[in-house]
Coordinates of C-alpha atoms in Angstrom, one line a residue:
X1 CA -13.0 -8.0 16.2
X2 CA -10.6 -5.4 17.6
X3 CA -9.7 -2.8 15.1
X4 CA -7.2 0.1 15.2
X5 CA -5.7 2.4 12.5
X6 CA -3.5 5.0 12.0
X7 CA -2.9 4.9 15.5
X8 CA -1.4 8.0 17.5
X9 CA -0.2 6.1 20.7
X10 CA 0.8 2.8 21.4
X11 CA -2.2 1.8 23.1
X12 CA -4.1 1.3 19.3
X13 CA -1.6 -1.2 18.4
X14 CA -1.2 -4.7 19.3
X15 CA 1.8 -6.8 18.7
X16 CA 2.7 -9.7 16.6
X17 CA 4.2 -12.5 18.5
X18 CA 7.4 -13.8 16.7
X19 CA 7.9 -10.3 15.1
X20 CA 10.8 -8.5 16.5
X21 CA 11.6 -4.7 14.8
X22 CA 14.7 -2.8 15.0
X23 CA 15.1 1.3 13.3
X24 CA 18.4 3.0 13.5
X25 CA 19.8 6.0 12.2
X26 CA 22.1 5.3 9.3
X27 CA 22.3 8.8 7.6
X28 CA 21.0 6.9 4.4
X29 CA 20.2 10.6 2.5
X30 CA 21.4 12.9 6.1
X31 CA 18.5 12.3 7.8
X32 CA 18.7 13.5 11.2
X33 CA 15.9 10.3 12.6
X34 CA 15.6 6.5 11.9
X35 CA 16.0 5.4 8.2
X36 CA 16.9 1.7 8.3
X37 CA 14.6 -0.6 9.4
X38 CA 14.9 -4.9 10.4
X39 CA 12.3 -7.2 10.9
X40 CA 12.9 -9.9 12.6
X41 CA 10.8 -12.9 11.9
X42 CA 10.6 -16.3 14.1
X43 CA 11.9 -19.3 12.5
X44 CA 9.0 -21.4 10.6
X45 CA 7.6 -17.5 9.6
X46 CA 5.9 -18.0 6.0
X47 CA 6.4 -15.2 3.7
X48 CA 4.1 -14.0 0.5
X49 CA 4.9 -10.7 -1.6
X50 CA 3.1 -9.1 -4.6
X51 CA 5.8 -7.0 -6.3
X52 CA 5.7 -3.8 -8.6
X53 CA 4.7 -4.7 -12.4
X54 CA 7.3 -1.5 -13.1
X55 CA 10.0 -3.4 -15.7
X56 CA 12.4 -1.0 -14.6
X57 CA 12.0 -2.8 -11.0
X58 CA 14.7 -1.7 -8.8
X59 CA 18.0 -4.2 -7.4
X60 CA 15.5 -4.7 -4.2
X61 CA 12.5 -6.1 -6.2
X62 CA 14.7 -8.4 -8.4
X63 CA 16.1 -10.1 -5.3
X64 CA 13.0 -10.3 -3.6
X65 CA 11.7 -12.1 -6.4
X66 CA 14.8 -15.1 -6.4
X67 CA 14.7 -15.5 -2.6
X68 CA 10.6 -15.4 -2.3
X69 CA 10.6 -18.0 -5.0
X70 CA 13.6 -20.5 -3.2
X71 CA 11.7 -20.0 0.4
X72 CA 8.4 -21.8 -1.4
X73 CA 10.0 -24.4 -3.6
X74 CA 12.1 -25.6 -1.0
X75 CA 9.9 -24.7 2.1
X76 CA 11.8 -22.3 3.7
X77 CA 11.4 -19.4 6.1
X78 CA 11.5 -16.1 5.9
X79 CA 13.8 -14.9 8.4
X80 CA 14.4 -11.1 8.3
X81 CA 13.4 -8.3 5.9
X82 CA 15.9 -5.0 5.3
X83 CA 14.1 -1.9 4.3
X84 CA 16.2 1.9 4.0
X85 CA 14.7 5.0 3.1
X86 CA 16.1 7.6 1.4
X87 CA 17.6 6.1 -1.7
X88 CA 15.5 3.1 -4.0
X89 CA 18.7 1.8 -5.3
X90 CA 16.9 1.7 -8.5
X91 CA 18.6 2.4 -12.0
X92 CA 21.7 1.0 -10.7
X93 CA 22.7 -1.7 -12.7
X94 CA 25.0 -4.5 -11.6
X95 CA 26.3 -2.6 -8.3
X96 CA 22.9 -2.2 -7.1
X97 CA 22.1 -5.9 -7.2
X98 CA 25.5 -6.8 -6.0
X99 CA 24.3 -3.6 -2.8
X100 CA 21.1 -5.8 -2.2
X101 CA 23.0 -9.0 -2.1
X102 CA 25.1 -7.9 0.4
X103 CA 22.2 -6.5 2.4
X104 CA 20.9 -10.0 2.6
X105 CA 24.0 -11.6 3.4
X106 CA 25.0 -9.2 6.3
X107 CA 22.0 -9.8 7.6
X108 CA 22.1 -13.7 7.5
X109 CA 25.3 -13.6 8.8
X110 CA 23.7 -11.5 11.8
X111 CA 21.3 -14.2 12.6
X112 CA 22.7 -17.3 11.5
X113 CA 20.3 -18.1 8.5
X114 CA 21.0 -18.6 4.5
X115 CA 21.0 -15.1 2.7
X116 CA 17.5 -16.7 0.7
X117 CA 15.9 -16.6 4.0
X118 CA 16.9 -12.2 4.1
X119 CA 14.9 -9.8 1.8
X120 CA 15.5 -6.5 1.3
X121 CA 13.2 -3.1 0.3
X122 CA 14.9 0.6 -0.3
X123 CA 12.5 3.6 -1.1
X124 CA 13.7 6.9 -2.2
X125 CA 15.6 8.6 -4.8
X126 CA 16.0 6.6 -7.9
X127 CA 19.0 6.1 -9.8
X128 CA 21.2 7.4 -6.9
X129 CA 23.9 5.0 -6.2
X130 CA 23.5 3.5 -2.4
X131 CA 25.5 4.1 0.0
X132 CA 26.0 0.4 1.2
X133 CA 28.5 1.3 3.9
X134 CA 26.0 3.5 5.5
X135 CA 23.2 0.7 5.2
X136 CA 25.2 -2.4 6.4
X137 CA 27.3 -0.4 9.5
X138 CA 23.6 0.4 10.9
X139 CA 22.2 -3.8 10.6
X140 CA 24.5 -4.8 13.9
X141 CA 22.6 -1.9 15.7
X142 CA 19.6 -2.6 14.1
X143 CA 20.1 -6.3 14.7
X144 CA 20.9 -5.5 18.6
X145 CA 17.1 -3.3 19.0
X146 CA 15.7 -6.1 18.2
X147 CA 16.9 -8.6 20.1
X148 CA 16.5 -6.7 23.6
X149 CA 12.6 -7.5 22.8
X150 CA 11.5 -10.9 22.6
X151 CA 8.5 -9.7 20.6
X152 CA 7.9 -6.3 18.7
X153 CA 6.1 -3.6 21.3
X154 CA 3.4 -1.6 20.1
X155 CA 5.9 1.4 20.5
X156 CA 8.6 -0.7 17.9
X157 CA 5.7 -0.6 15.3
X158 CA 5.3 2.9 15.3
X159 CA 9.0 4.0 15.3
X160 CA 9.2 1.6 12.4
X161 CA 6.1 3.3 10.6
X162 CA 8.5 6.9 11.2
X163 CA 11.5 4.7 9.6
X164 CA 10.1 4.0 6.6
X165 CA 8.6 7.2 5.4
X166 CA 10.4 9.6 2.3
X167 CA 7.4 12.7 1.9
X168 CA 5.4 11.3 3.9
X169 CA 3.7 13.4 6.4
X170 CA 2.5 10.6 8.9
X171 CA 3.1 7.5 9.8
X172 CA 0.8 5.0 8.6
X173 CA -0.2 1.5 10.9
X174 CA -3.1 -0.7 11.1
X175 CA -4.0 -3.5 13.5
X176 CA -6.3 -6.0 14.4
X177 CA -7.0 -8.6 16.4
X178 CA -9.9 -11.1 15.4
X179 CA -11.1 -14.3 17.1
X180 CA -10.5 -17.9 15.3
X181 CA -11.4 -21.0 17.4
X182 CA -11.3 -19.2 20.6
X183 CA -7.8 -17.7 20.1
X184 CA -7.0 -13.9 19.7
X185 CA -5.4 -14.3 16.4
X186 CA -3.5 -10.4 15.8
X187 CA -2.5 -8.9 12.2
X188 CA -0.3 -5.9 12.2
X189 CA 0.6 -3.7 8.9
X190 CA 2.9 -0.7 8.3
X191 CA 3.3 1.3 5.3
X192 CA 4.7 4.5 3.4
X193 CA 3.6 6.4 -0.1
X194 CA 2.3 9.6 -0.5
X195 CA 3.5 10.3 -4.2
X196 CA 4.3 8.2 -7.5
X197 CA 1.3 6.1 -6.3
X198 CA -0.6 4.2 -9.1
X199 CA -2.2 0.5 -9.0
X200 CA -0.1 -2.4 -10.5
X201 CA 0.9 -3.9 -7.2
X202 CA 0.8 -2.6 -3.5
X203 CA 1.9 0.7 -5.0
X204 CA 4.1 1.8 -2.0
X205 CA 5.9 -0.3 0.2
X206 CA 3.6 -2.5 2.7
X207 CA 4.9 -5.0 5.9
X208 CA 2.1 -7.1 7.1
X209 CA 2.3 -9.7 10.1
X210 CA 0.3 -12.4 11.8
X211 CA 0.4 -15.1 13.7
X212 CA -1.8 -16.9 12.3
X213 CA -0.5 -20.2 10.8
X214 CA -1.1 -20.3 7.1
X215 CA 0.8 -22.4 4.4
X216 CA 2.7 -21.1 1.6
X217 CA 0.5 -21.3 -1.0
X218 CA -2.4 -20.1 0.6
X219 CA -0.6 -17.2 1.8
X220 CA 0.4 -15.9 -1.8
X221 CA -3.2 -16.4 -3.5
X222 CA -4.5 -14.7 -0.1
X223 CA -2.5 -11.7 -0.3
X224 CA -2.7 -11.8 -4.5
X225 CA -6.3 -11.0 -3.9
X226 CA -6.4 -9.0 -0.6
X227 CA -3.8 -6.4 -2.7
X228 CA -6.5 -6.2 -5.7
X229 CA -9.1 -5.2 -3.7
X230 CA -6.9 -2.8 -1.3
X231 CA -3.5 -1.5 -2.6
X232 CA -4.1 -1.7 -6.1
X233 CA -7.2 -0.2 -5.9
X234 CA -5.3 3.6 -4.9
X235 CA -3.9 5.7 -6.9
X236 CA -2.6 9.2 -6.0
X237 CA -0.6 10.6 -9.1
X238 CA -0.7 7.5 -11.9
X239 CA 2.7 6.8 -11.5
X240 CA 3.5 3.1 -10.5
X241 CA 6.8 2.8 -8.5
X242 CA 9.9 1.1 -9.4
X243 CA 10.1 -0.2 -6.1
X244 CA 6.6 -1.0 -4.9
X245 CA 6.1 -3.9 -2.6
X246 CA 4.3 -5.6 -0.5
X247 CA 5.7 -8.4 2.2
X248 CA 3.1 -10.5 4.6
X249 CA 5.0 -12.6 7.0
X250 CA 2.3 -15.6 8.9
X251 CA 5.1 -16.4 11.8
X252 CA 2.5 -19.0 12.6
X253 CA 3.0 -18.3 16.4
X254 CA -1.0 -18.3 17.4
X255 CA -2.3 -21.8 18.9
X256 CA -4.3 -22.5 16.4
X257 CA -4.6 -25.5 13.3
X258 CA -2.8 -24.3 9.8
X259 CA -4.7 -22.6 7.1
X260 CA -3.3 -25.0 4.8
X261 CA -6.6 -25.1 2.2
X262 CA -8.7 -22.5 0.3
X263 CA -12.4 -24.1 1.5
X264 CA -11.1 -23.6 5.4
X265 CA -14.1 -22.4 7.1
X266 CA -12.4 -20.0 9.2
X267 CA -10.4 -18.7 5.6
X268 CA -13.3 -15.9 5.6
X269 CA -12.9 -14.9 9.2
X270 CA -9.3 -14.5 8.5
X271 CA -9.8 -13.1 4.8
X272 CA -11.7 -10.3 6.5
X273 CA -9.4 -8.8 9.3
X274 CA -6.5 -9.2 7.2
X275 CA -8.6 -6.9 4.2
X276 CA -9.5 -4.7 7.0
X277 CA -6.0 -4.0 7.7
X278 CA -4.9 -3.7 3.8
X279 CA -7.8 -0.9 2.9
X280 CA -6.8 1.4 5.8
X281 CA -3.2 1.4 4.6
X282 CA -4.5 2.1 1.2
X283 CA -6.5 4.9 2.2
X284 CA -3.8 6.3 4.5
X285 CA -2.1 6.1 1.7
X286 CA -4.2 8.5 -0.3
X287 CA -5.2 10.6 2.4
X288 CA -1.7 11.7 3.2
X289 CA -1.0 12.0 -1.0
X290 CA 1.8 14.6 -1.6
X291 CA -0.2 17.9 -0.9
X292 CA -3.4 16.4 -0.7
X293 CA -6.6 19.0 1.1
X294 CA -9.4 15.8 0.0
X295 CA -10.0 12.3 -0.1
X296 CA -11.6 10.9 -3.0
X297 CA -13.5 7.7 -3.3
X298 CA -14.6 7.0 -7.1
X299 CA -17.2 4.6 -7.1
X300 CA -18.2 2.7 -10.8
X301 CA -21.1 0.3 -11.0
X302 CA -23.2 -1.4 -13.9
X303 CA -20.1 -2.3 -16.1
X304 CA -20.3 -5.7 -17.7
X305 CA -16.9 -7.0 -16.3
X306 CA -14.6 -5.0 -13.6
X307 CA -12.7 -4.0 -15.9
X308 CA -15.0 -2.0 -17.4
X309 CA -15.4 0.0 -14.3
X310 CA -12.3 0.4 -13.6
X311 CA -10.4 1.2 -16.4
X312 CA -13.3 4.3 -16.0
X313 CA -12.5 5.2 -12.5
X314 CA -8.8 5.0 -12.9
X315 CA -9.3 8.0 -15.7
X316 CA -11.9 9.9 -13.3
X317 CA -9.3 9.4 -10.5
X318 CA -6.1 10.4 -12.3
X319 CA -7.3 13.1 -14.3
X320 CA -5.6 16.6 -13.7
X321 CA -8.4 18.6 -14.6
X322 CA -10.1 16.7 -12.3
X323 CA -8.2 16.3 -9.2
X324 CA -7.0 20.0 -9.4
X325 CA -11.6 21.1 -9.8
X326 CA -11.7 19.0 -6.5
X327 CA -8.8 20.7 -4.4
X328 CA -10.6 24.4 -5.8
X329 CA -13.7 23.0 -4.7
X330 CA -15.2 24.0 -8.1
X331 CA -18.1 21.8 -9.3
X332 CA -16.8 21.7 -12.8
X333 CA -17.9 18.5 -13.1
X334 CA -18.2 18.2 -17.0
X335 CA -15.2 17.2 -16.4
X336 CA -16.1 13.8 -15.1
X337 CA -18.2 13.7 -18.1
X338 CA -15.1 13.9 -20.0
X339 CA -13.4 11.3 -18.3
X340 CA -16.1 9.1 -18.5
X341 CA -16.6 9.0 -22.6
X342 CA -13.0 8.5 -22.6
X343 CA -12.4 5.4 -21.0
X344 CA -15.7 3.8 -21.3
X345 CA -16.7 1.2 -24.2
X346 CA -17.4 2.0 -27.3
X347 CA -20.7 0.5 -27.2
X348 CA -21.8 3.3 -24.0
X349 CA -25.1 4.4 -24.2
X350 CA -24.7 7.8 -22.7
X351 CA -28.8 8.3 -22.3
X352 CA -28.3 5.0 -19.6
X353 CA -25.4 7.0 -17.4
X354 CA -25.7 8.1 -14.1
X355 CA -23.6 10.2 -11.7
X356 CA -23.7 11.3 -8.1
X357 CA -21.6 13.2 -6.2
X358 CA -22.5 12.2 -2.8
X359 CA -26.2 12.3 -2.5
X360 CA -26.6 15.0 -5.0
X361 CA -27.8 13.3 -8.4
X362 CA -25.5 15.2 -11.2
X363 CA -26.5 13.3 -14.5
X364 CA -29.5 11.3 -15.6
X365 CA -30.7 10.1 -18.7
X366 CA -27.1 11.7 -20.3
X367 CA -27.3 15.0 -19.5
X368 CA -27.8 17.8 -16.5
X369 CA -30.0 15.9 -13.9
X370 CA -33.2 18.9 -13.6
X371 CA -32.5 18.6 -9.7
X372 CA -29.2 19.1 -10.1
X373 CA -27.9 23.2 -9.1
X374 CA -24.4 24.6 -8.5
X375 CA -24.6 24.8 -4.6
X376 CA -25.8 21.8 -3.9
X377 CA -22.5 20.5 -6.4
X378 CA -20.6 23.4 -4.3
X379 CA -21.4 22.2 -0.9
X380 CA -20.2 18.8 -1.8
X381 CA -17.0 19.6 -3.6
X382 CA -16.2 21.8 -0.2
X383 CA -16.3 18.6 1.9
X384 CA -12.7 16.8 2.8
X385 CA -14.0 13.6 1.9
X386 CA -15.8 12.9 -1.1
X387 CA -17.4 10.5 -3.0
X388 CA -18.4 10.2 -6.7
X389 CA -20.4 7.3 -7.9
X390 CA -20.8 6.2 -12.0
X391 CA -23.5 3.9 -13.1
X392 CA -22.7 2.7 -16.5
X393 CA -25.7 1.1 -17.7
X394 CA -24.3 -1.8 -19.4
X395 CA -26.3 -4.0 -17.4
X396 CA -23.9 -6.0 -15.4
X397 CA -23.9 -5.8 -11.2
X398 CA -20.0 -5.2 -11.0
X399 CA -18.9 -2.4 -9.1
X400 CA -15.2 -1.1 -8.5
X401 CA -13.9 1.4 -6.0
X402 CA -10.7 3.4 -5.8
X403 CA -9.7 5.5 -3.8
X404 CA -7.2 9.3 -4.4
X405 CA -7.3 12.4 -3.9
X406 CA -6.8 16.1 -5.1
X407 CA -4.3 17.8 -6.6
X408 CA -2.6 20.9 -5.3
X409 CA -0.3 23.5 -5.5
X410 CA 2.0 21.9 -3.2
X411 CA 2.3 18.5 -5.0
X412 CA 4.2 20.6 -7.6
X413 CA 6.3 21.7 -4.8
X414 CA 7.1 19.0 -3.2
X415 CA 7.7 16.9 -6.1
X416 CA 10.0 20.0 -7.4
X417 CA 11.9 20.2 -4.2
X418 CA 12.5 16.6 -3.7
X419 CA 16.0 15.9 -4.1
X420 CA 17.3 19.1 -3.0

């Protein structure tokens, strides 16, 4: 399997046959660079989203929900997807549904298709009204860029990684291409977040194509759990967006037999690549969190049930007094300790906990492991990538991973500084 993320030149990306991506300048928020983005999918493309959980979901998310929903009842494709930066048309009542209606149906018009086959993402400011003149006199242009290619170039994916970005500070792609029956089969993702990133979805927004052929429903239960064990398993600040969502697009192009059943044999193959290409999102994701110095993989094992170890490493990995110990490099890690008897069962035997940072053991038998001194802690905490690792001790082999990072002086700032 060919694997490339994060790229820095087009040469680490491969494209998607039957994808087609257009970025334009449409002075969404005065950006001087591209900040609407269209892509174009081939006729017979299957679609699968997993949405924010946020109930104060912006106009985007709502419509996304109607047309995803009439493309599998009635079998349809999904035919284009609108995405703007700059302004989440969020909080905006009737008008911003009635903006991302018209969105779609500009856009149909464009290529010829019912508005149900359009859907539409905005990231940004929230409850800013959106200036819809801007967005829909930049979808001809858009439109046009996309249609001088007859499939996306490795350069169109990154220029639509720049499109999509609001604070962050690089652009975020990852590719593959993977073998099934003798056929390159190729899986392309962009993405953007850096702040007001928390699990409960895809926690950004995320576009991932294939052309692998896969039917509808095996798409959505794919993604469902590709997302759970990649998106939703970063977190950067705890807050889960209003507009967080994540679009896969199987345009089906590849010469190869349908994924139309879960027992496929080749399922795994595919499964794997496309997880591959989630994770390093994910972790771009966190590694490019608003003023984030470290990367920060919390690691919980020997809970009963994932949930268990999770709702533990969640607290470890949003903690303040945590995340800002990590960016000072200061092994205060009674801190973890903290976070630990707070979000574990009530039933915890402390005496059974364990915790590493590392390969340095911190706690054994509940307390200061004797090993255990403030350089070796120190010479950890100094690293830019870090992992800590929880044993509970309930007795059960599940383990959970997330994955954040610190806190620093500059998330304040930029968060401060945002809408001016």
């Amino acid at each position: 399997m060919s694997v490339c993320y994060t790229p820095s030149t087009v040469d680490d990306v491969f494209s998607v046959p039957g994808i087609r991506l257009g970025a334009v300048a449409a002075q969404i928020k005065n950006w001087q660079r591209d900040d609407v983005l269209v892509i174009e999918c081939a006729p017979g493309t299957t679609a699968a989203a997993v949405f924010t959980q946020n109930r104060f979901c912006a106009a985007p998310v709502l419509v996304d929900r109607e047309h995803l929903a009439w493309q599998q009842q009635f079998g349809k494709s999904l035919r284009a997807v609108v995405i703007n930066a700059g302004n989440a048309n969020a909080g905006t009542g009737a008008s911003g549904l009635d903006h991302a209606r018209r969105t779609c149906n500009e856009m149909a018009v464009l290529l010829g298709c019912a508005p149900e086959e359009v859907m539409v993402c905005s990231t940004g400011v929230i409850m800013e009204p959106l200036p819809i003149d801007k967005l829909l006199a930049g979808l001809p242009e858009a439109h046009q860029r996309c249609s001088e290619a007859s499939d996306a170039s490795a350069a169109a994916w990154l220029t639509a990684a720049h499109a999509i970005m609001t604070t962050d500070t690089v652009h975020k792609v990852a590719s593959v291409q993977v073998m099934i029956d003798g056929v390159p089969v190729t899986i392309t993702g962009i993405a953007k977040g850096a702040g007001m990133i928390h699990p409960n979805m895809a926690t950004m927004l995320g576009f991932i194509a294939t052309d692998m052929p896969v039917a509808a429903s095996v798409w959505q239960l794919l993604l469902r759990e590709v997302a759970d064990c990649s998106f939703n398993a970063v977190t950067v600040d705890g807050d889960t967006s209003t507009n967080d969502t994540l679009i896969a697009m199987a345009t089906g192009q590849a010469k190869v037999a349908l994924l139309a059943v879960s027992d496929d044999p080749r399922l795994p193959i595919f499964k794997k690549a496309l997880l591959e290409v989630a994770v390093r999102l994910a972790q771009a994701i966190a590694r490019d969190g608003e003023g984030a110095t470290k990367f920060i993989t919390i690691q919980v094992e020997g809970g009963r049930n994932a949930e268990e170890c999770r709702q533990v490493a969640l607290k470890v990995a949003h903690s303040p007094l945590i995340k800002t110990a990590f960016f000072a490099s200061d092994p205060n890690l009674g801190r973890i300790v903290c976070a630990i008897g707070n979000s574990a069962p009530p039933d915890l035997d402390v005496s059974r906990v364990r915790l590493w940072l590392d390969d340095v053991v911190v706690i054994v038998d509940g307390g200061r492991a004797p090993s255990y001194t403030e350089e070796a802690g120190q010479r950890v905490m100094r690293q830019s990538e870090i992992t800590v690792r929880i044993d509970l001790g309930l007795g059960g082999d599940v383990a959970v991973t997330v994955w954040t990072c610190d806190l620093s002086h500059d998330y304040v700032s930029i968060n401060a500084d945002y809408r001016s």
